[in-house]
Short mmCIF file of N, CA, C and O in Angstrom, two decimals:
data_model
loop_
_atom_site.label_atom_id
_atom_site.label_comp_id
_atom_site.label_asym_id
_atom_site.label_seq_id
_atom_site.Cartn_x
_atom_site.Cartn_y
_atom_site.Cartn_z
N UNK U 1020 -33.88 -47.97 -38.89
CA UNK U 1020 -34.15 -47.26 -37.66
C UNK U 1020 -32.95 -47.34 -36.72
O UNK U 1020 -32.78 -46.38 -35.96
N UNK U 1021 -32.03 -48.45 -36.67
CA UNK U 1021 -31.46 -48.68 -35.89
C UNK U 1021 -30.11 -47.72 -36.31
O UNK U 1021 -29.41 -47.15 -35.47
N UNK U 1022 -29.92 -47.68 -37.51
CA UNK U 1022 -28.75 -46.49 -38.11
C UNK U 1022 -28.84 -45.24 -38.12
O UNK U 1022 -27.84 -44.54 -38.33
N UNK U 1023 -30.45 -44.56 -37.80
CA UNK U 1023 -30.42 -43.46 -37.34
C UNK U 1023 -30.22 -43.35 -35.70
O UNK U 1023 -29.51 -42.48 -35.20
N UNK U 1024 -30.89 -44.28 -34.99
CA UNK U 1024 -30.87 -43.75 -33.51
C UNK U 1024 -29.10 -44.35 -33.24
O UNK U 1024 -28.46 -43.65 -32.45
N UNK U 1025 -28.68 -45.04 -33.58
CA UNK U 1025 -26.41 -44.81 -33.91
C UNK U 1025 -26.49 -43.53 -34.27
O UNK U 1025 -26.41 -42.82 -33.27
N UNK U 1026 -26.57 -43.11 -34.95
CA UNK U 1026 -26.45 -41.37 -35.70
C UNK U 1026 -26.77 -40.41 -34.60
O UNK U 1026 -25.95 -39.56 -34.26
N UNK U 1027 -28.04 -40.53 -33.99
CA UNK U 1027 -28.00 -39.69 -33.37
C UNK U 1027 -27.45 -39.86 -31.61
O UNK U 1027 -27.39 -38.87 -30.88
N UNK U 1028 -27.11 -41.21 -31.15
CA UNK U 1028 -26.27 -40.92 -29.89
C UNK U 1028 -25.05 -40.33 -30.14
O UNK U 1028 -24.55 -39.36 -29.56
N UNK U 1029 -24.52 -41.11 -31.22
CA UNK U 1029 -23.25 -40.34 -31.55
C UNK U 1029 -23.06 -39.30 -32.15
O UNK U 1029 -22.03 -39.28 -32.84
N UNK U 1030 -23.83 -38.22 -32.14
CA UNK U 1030 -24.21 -36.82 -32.52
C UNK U 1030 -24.30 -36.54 -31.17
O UNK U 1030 -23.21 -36.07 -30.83
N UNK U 1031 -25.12 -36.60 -30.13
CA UNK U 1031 -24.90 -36.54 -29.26
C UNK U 1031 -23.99 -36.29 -28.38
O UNK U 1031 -23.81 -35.30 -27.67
N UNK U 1032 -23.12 -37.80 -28.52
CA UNK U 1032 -21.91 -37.81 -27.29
C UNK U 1032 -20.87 -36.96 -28.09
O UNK U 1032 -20.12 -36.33 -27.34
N UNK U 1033 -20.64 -36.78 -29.37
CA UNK U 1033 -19.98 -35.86 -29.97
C UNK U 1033 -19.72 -34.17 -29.63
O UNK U 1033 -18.74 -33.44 -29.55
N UNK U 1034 -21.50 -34.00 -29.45
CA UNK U 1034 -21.41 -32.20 -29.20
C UNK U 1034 -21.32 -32.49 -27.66
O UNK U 1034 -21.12 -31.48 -26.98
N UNK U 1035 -21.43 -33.47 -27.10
CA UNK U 1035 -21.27 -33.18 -25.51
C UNK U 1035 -19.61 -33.07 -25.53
O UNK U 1035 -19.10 -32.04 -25.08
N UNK U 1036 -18.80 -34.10 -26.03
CA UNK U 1036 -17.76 -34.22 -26.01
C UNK U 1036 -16.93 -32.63 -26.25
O UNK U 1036 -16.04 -32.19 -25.52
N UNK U 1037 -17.30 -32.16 -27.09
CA UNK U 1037 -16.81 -30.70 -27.80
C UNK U 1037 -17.02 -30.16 -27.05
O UNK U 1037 -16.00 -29.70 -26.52
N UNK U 1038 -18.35 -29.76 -26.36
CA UNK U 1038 -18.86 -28.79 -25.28
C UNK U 1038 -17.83 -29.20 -23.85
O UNK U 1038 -17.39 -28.20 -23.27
N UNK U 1039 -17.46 -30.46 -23.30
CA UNK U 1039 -17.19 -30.46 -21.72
C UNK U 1039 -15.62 -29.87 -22.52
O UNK U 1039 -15.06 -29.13 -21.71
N UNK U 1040 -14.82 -29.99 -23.82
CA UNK U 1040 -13.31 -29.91 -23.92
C UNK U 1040 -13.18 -28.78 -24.36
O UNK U 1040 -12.22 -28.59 -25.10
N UNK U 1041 -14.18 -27.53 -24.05
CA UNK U 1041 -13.89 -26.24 -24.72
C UNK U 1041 -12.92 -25.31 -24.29
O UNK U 1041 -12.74 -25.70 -23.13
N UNK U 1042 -12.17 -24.34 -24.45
CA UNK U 1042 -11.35 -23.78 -24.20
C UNK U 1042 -12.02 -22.85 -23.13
O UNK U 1042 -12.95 -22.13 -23.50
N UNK U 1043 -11.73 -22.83 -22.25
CA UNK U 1043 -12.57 -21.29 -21.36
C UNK U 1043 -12.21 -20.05 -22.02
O UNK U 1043 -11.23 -19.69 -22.67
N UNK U 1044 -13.38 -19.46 -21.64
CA UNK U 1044 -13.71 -17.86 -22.44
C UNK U 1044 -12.20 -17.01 -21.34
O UNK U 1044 -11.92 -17.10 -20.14
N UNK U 1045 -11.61 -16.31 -22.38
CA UNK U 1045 -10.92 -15.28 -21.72
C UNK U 1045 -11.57 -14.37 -21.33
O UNK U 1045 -12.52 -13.81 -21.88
N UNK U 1046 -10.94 -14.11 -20.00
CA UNK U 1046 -11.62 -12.68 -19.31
C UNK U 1046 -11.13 -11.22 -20.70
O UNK U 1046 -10.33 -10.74 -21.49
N UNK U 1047 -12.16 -11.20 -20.18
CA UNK U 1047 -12.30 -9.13 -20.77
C UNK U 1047 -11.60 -8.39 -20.07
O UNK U 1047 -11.64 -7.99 -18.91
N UNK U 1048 -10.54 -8.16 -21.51
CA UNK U 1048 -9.70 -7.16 -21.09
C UNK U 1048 -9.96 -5.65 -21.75
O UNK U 1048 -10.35 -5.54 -22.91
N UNK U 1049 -9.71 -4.52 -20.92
CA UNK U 1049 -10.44 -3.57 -21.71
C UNK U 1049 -8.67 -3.28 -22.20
O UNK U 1049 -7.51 -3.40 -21.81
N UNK U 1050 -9.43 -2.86 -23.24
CA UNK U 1050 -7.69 -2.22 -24.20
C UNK U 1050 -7.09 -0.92 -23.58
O UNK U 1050 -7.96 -0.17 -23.15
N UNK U 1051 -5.91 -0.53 -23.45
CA UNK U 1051 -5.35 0.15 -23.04
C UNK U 1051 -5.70 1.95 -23.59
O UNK U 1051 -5.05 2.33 -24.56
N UNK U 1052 -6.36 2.61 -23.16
CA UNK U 1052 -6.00 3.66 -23.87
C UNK U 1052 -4.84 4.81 -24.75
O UNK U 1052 -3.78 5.13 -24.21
N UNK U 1053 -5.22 5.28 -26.01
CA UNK U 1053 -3.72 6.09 -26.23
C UNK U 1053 -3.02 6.61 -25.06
O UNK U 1053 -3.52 6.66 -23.94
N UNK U 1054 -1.71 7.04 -25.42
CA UNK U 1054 -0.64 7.36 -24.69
C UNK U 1054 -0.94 9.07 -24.22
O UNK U 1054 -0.49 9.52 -23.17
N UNK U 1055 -1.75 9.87 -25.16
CA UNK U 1055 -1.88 11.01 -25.54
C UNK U 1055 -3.24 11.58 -24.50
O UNK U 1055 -3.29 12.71 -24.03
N UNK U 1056 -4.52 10.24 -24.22
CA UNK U 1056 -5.35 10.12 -23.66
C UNK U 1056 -5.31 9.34 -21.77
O UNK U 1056 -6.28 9.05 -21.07
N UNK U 1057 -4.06 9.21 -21.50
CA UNK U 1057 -3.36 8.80 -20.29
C UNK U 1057 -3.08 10.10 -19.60
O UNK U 1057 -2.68 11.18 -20.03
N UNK U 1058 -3.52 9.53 -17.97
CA UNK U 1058 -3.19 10.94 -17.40
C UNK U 1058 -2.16 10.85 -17.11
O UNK U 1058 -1.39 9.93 -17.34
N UNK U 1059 -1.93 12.15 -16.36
CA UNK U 1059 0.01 12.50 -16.24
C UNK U 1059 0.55 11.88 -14.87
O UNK U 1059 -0.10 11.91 -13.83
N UNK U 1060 1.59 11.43 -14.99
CA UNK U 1060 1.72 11.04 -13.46
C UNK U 1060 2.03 12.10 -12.57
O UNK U 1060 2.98 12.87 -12.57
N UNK U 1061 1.19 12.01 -11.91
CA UNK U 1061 1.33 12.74 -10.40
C UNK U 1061 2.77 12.30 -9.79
O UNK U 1061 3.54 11.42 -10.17
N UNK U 1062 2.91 13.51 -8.37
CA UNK U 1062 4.23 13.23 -8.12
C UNK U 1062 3.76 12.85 -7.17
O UNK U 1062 2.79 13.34 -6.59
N UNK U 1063 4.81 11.26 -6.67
CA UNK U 1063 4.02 10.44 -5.66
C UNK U 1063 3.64 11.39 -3.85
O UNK U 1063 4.12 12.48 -3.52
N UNK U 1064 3.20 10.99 -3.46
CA UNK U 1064 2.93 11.86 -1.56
C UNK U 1064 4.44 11.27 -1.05
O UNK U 1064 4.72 10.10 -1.31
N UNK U 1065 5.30 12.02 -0.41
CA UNK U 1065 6.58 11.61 0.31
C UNK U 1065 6.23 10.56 1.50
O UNK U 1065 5.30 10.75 2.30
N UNK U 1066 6.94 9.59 1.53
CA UNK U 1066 6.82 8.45 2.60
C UNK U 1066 7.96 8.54 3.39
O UNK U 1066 9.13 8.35 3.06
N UNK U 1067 7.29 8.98 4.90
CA UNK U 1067 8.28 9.09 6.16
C UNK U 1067 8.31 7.42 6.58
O UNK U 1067 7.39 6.67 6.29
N UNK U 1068 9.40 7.04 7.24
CA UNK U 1068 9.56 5.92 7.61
C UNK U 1068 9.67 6.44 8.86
O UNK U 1068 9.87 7.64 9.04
N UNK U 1069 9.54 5.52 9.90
CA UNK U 1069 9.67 5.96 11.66
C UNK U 1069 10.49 4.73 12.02
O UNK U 1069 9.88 3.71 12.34
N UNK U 1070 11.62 4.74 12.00
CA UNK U 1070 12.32 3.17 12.70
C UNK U 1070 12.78 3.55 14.26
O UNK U 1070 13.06 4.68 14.65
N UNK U 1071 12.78 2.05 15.21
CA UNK U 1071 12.91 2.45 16.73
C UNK U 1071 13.81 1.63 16.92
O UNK U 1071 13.61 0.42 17.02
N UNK U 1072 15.57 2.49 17.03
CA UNK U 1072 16.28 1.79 17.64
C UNK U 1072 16.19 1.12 18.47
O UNK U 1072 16.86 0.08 18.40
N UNK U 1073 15.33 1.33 19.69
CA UNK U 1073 14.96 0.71 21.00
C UNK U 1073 13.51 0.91 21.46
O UNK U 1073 12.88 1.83 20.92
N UNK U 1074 13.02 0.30 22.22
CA UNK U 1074 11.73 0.71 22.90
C UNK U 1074 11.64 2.02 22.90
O UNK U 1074 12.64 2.66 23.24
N UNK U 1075 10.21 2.81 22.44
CA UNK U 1075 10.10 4.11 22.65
C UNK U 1075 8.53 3.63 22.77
O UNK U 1075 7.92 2.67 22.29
N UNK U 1076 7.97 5.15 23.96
CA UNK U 1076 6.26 5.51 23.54
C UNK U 1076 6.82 6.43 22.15
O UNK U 1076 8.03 6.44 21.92
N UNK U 1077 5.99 7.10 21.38
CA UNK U 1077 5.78 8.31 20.50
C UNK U 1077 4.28 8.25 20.30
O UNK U 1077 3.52 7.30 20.10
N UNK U 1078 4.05 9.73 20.42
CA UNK U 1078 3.08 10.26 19.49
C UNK U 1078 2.94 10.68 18.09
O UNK U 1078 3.73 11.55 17.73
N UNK U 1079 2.24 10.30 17.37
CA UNK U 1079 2.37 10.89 16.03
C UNK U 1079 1.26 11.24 15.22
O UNK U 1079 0.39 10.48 14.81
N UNK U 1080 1.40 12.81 14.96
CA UNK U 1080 0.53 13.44 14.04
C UNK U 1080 0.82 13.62 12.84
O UNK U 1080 1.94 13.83 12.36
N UNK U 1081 -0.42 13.51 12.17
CA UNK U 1081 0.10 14.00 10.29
C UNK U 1081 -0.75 14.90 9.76
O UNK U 1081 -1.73 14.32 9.28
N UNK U 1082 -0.81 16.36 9.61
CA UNK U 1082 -1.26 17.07 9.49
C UNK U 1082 -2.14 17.62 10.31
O UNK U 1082 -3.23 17.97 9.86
N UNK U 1083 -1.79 17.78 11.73
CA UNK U 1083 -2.33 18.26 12.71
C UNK U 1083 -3.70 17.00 13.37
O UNK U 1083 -4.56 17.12 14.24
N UNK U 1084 -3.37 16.00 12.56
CA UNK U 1084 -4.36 14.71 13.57
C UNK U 1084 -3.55 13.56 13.72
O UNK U 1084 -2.85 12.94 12.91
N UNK U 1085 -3.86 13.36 15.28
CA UNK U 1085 -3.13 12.02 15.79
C UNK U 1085 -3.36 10.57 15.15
O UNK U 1085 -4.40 9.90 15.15
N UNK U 1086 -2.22 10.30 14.66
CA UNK U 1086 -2.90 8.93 13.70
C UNK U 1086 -2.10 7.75 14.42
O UNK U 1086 -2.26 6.67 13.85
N UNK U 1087 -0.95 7.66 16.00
CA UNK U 1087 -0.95 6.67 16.41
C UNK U 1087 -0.37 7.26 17.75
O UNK U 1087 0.42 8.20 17.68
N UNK U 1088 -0.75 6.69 19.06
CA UNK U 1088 0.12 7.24 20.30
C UNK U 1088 0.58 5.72 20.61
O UNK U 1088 -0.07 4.91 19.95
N UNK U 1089 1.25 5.34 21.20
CA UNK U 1089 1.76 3.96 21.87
C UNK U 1089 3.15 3.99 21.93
O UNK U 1089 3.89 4.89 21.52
N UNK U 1090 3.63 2.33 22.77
CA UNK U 1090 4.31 1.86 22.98
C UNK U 1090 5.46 1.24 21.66
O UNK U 1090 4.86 0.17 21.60
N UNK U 1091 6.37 1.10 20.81
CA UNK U 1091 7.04 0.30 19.65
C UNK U 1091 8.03 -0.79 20.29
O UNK U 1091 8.54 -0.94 21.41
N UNK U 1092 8.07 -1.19 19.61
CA UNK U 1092 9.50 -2.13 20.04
C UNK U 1092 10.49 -1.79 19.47
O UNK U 1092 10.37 -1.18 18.40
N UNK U 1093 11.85 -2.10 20.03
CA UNK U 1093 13.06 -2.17 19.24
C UNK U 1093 12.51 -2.77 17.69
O UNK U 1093 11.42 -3.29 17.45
N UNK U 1094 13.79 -2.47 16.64
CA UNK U 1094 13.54 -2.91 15.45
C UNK U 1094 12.18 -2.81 14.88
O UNK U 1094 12.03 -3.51 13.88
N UNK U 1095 11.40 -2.29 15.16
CA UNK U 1095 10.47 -1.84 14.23
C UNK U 1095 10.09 -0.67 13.76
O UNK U 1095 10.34 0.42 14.28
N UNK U 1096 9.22 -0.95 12.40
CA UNK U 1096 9.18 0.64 12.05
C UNK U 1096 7.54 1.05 11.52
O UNK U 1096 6.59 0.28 11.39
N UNK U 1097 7.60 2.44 11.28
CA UNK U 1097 6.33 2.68 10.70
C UNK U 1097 6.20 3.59 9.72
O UNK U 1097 6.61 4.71 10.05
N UNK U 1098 5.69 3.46 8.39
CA UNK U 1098 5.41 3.99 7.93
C UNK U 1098 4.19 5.31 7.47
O UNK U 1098 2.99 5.32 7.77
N UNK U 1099 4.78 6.11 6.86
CA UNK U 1099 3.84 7.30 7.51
C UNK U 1099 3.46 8.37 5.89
O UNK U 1099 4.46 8.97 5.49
N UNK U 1100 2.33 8.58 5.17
CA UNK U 1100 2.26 9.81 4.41
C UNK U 1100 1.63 10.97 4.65
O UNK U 1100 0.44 10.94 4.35
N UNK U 1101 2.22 12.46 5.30
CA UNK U 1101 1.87 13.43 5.29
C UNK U 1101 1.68 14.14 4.21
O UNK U 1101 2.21 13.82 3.14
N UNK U 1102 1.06 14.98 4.32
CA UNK U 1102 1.22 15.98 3.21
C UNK U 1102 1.77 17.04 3.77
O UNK U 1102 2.91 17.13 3.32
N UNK U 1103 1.59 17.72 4.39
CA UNK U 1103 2.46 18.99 5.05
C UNK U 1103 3.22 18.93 6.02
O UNK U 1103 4.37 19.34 5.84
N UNK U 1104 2.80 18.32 7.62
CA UNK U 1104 3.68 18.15 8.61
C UNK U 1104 3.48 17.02 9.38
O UNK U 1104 2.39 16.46 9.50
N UNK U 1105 4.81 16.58 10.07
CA UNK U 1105 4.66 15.46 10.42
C UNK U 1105 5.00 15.95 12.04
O UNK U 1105 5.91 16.78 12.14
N UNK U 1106 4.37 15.51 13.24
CA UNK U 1106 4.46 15.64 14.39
C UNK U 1106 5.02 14.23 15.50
O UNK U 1106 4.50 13.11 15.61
N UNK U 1107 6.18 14.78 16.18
CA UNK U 1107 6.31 13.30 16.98
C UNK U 1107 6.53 13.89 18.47
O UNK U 1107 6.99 15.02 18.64
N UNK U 1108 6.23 13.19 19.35
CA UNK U 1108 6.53 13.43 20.93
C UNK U 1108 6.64 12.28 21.60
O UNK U 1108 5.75 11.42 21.57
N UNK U 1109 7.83 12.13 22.30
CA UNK U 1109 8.43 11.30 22.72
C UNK U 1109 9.07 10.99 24.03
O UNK U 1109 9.16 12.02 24.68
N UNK U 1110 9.58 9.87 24.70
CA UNK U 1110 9.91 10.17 25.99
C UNK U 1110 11.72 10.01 25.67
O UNK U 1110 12.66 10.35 26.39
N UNK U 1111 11.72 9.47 24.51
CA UNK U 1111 13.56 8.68 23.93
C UNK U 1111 13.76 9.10 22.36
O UNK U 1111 13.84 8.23 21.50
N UNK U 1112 13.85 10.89 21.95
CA UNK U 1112 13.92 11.09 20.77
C UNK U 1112 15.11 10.40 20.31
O UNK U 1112 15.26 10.40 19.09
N UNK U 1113 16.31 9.61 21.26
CA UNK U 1113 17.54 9.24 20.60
C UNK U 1113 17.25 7.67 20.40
O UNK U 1113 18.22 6.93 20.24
N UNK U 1114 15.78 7.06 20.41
CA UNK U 1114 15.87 5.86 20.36
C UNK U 1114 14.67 5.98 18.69
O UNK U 1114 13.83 5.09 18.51
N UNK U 1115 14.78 6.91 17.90
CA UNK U 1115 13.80 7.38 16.88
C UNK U 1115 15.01 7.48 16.06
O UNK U 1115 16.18 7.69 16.37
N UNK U 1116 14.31 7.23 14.64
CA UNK U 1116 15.24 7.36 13.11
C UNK U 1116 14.25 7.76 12.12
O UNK U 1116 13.39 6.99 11.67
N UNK U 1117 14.38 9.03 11.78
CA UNK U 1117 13.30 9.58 10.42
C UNK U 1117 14.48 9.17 9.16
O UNK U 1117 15.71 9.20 9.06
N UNK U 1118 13.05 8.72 8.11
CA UNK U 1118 13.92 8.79 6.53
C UNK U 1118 12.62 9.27 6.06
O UNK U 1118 11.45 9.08 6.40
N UNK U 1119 13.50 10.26 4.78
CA UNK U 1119 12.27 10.81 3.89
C UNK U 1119 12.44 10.19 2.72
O UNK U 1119 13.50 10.34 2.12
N UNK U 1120 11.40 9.40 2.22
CA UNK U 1120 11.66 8.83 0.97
C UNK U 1120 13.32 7.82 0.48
O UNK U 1120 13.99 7.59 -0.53
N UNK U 1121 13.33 7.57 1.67
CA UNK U 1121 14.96 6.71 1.83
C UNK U 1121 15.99 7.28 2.06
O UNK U 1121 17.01 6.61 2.22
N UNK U 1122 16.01 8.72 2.15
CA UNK U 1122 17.12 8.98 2.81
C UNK U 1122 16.62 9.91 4.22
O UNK U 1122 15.67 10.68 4.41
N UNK U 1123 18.01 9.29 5.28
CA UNK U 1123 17.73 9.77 6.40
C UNK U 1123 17.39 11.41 6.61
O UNK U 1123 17.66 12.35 5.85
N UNK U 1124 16.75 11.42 7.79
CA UNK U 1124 16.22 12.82 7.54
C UNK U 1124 16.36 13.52 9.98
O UNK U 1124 15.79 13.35 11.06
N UNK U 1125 17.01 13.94 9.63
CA UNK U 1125 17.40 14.07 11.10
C UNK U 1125 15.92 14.83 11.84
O UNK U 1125 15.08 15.46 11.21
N UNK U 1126 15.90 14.60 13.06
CA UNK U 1126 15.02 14.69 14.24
C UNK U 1126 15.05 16.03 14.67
O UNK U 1126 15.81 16.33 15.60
N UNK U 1127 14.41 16.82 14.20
CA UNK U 1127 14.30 18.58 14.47
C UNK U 1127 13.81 18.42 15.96
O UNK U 1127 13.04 17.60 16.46
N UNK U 1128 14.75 19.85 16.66
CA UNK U 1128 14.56 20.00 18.16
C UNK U 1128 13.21 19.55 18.78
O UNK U 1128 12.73 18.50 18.36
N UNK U 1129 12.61 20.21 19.69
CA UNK U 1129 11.46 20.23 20.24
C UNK U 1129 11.10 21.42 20.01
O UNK U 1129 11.90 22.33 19.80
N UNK U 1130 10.12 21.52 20.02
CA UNK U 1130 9.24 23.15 20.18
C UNK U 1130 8.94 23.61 21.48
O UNK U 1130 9.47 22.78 22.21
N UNK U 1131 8.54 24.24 21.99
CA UNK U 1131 7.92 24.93 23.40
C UNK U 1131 7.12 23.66 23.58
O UNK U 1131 7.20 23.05 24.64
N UNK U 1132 6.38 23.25 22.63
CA UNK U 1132 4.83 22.11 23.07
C UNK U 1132 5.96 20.64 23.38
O UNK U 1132 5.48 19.73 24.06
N UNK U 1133 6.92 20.52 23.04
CA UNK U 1133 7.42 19.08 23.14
C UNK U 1133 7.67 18.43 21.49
O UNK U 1133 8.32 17.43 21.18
N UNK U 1134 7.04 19.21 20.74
CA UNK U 1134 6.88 18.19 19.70
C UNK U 1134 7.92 18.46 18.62
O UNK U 1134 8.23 19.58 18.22
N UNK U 1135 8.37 17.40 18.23
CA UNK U 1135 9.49 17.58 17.51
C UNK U 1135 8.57 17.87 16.04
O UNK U 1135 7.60 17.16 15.79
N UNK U 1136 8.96 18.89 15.18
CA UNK U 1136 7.70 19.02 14.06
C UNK U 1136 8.34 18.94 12.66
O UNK U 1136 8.88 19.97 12.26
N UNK U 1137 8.35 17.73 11.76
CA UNK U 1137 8.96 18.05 10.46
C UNK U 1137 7.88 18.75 8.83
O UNK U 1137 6.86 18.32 8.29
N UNK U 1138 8.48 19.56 8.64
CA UNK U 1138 7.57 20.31 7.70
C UNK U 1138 7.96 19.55 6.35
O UNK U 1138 9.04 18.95 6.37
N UNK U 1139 7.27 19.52 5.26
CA UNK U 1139 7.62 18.62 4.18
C UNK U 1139 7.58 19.24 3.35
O UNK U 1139 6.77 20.14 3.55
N UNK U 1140 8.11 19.30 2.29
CA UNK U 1140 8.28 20.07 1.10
C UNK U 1140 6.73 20.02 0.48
O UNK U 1140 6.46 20.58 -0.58
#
């Protein structure tokens, strides 16, 4: 009796032992689909950058809705994706720096309304 109940603690502490040292389950990965079954890449939306040489207010619209009016500081900037036009009004257009997609992109006049308006490809 005494060589079975040995047998079975140590059957026991055995499958406990196996069980606490198991390898964790890998997460589920779903497999990649064919190359043929992948969609096409889109061409990314153009990213305006807004950098402020100096303190400026601006307004700014992106596609005919205001998406920020305020105050900036020197050295900072904002990033911006329109799809068609980008709108700015300002009290210091010479303290403003447009880039389209990294390269600079100069500050079109004003219009009758004030607003300086860049159209995007």
């Amino acid at each position: 009796t005494g060589a079975i109940a040995f047998s079975l603690v140590l059957a026991a502490g055995l499958g406990w032992w196996l069980y606490s040292h198991r390898a964790p389950d890998a997460p589920a990965v779903a497999p990649e689909p064919p190359k043929a079954l992948q969609p096409l890449n889109r061409v990314a939306e153009p990213v305006v950058v807004l950098r402020f040489v100096s303190d400026a207010w601006v307004k700014v619209s992106l596609d005919g809705q205001a998406v920020f009016e305020g105050r900036a500081p020197r050295g900072s900037s904002q990033e911006w994706k329109p799809s068609k036009t980008l709108s700015l009004r300002t009290t210091s257009p010479e303290a403003l720096q447009l880039e389209l997609g990294g390269a600079p992109l100069p500050l079109p006049a004003p219009g009758p309304d004030g607003e300086h308006r860049v159209d995007l490809p």
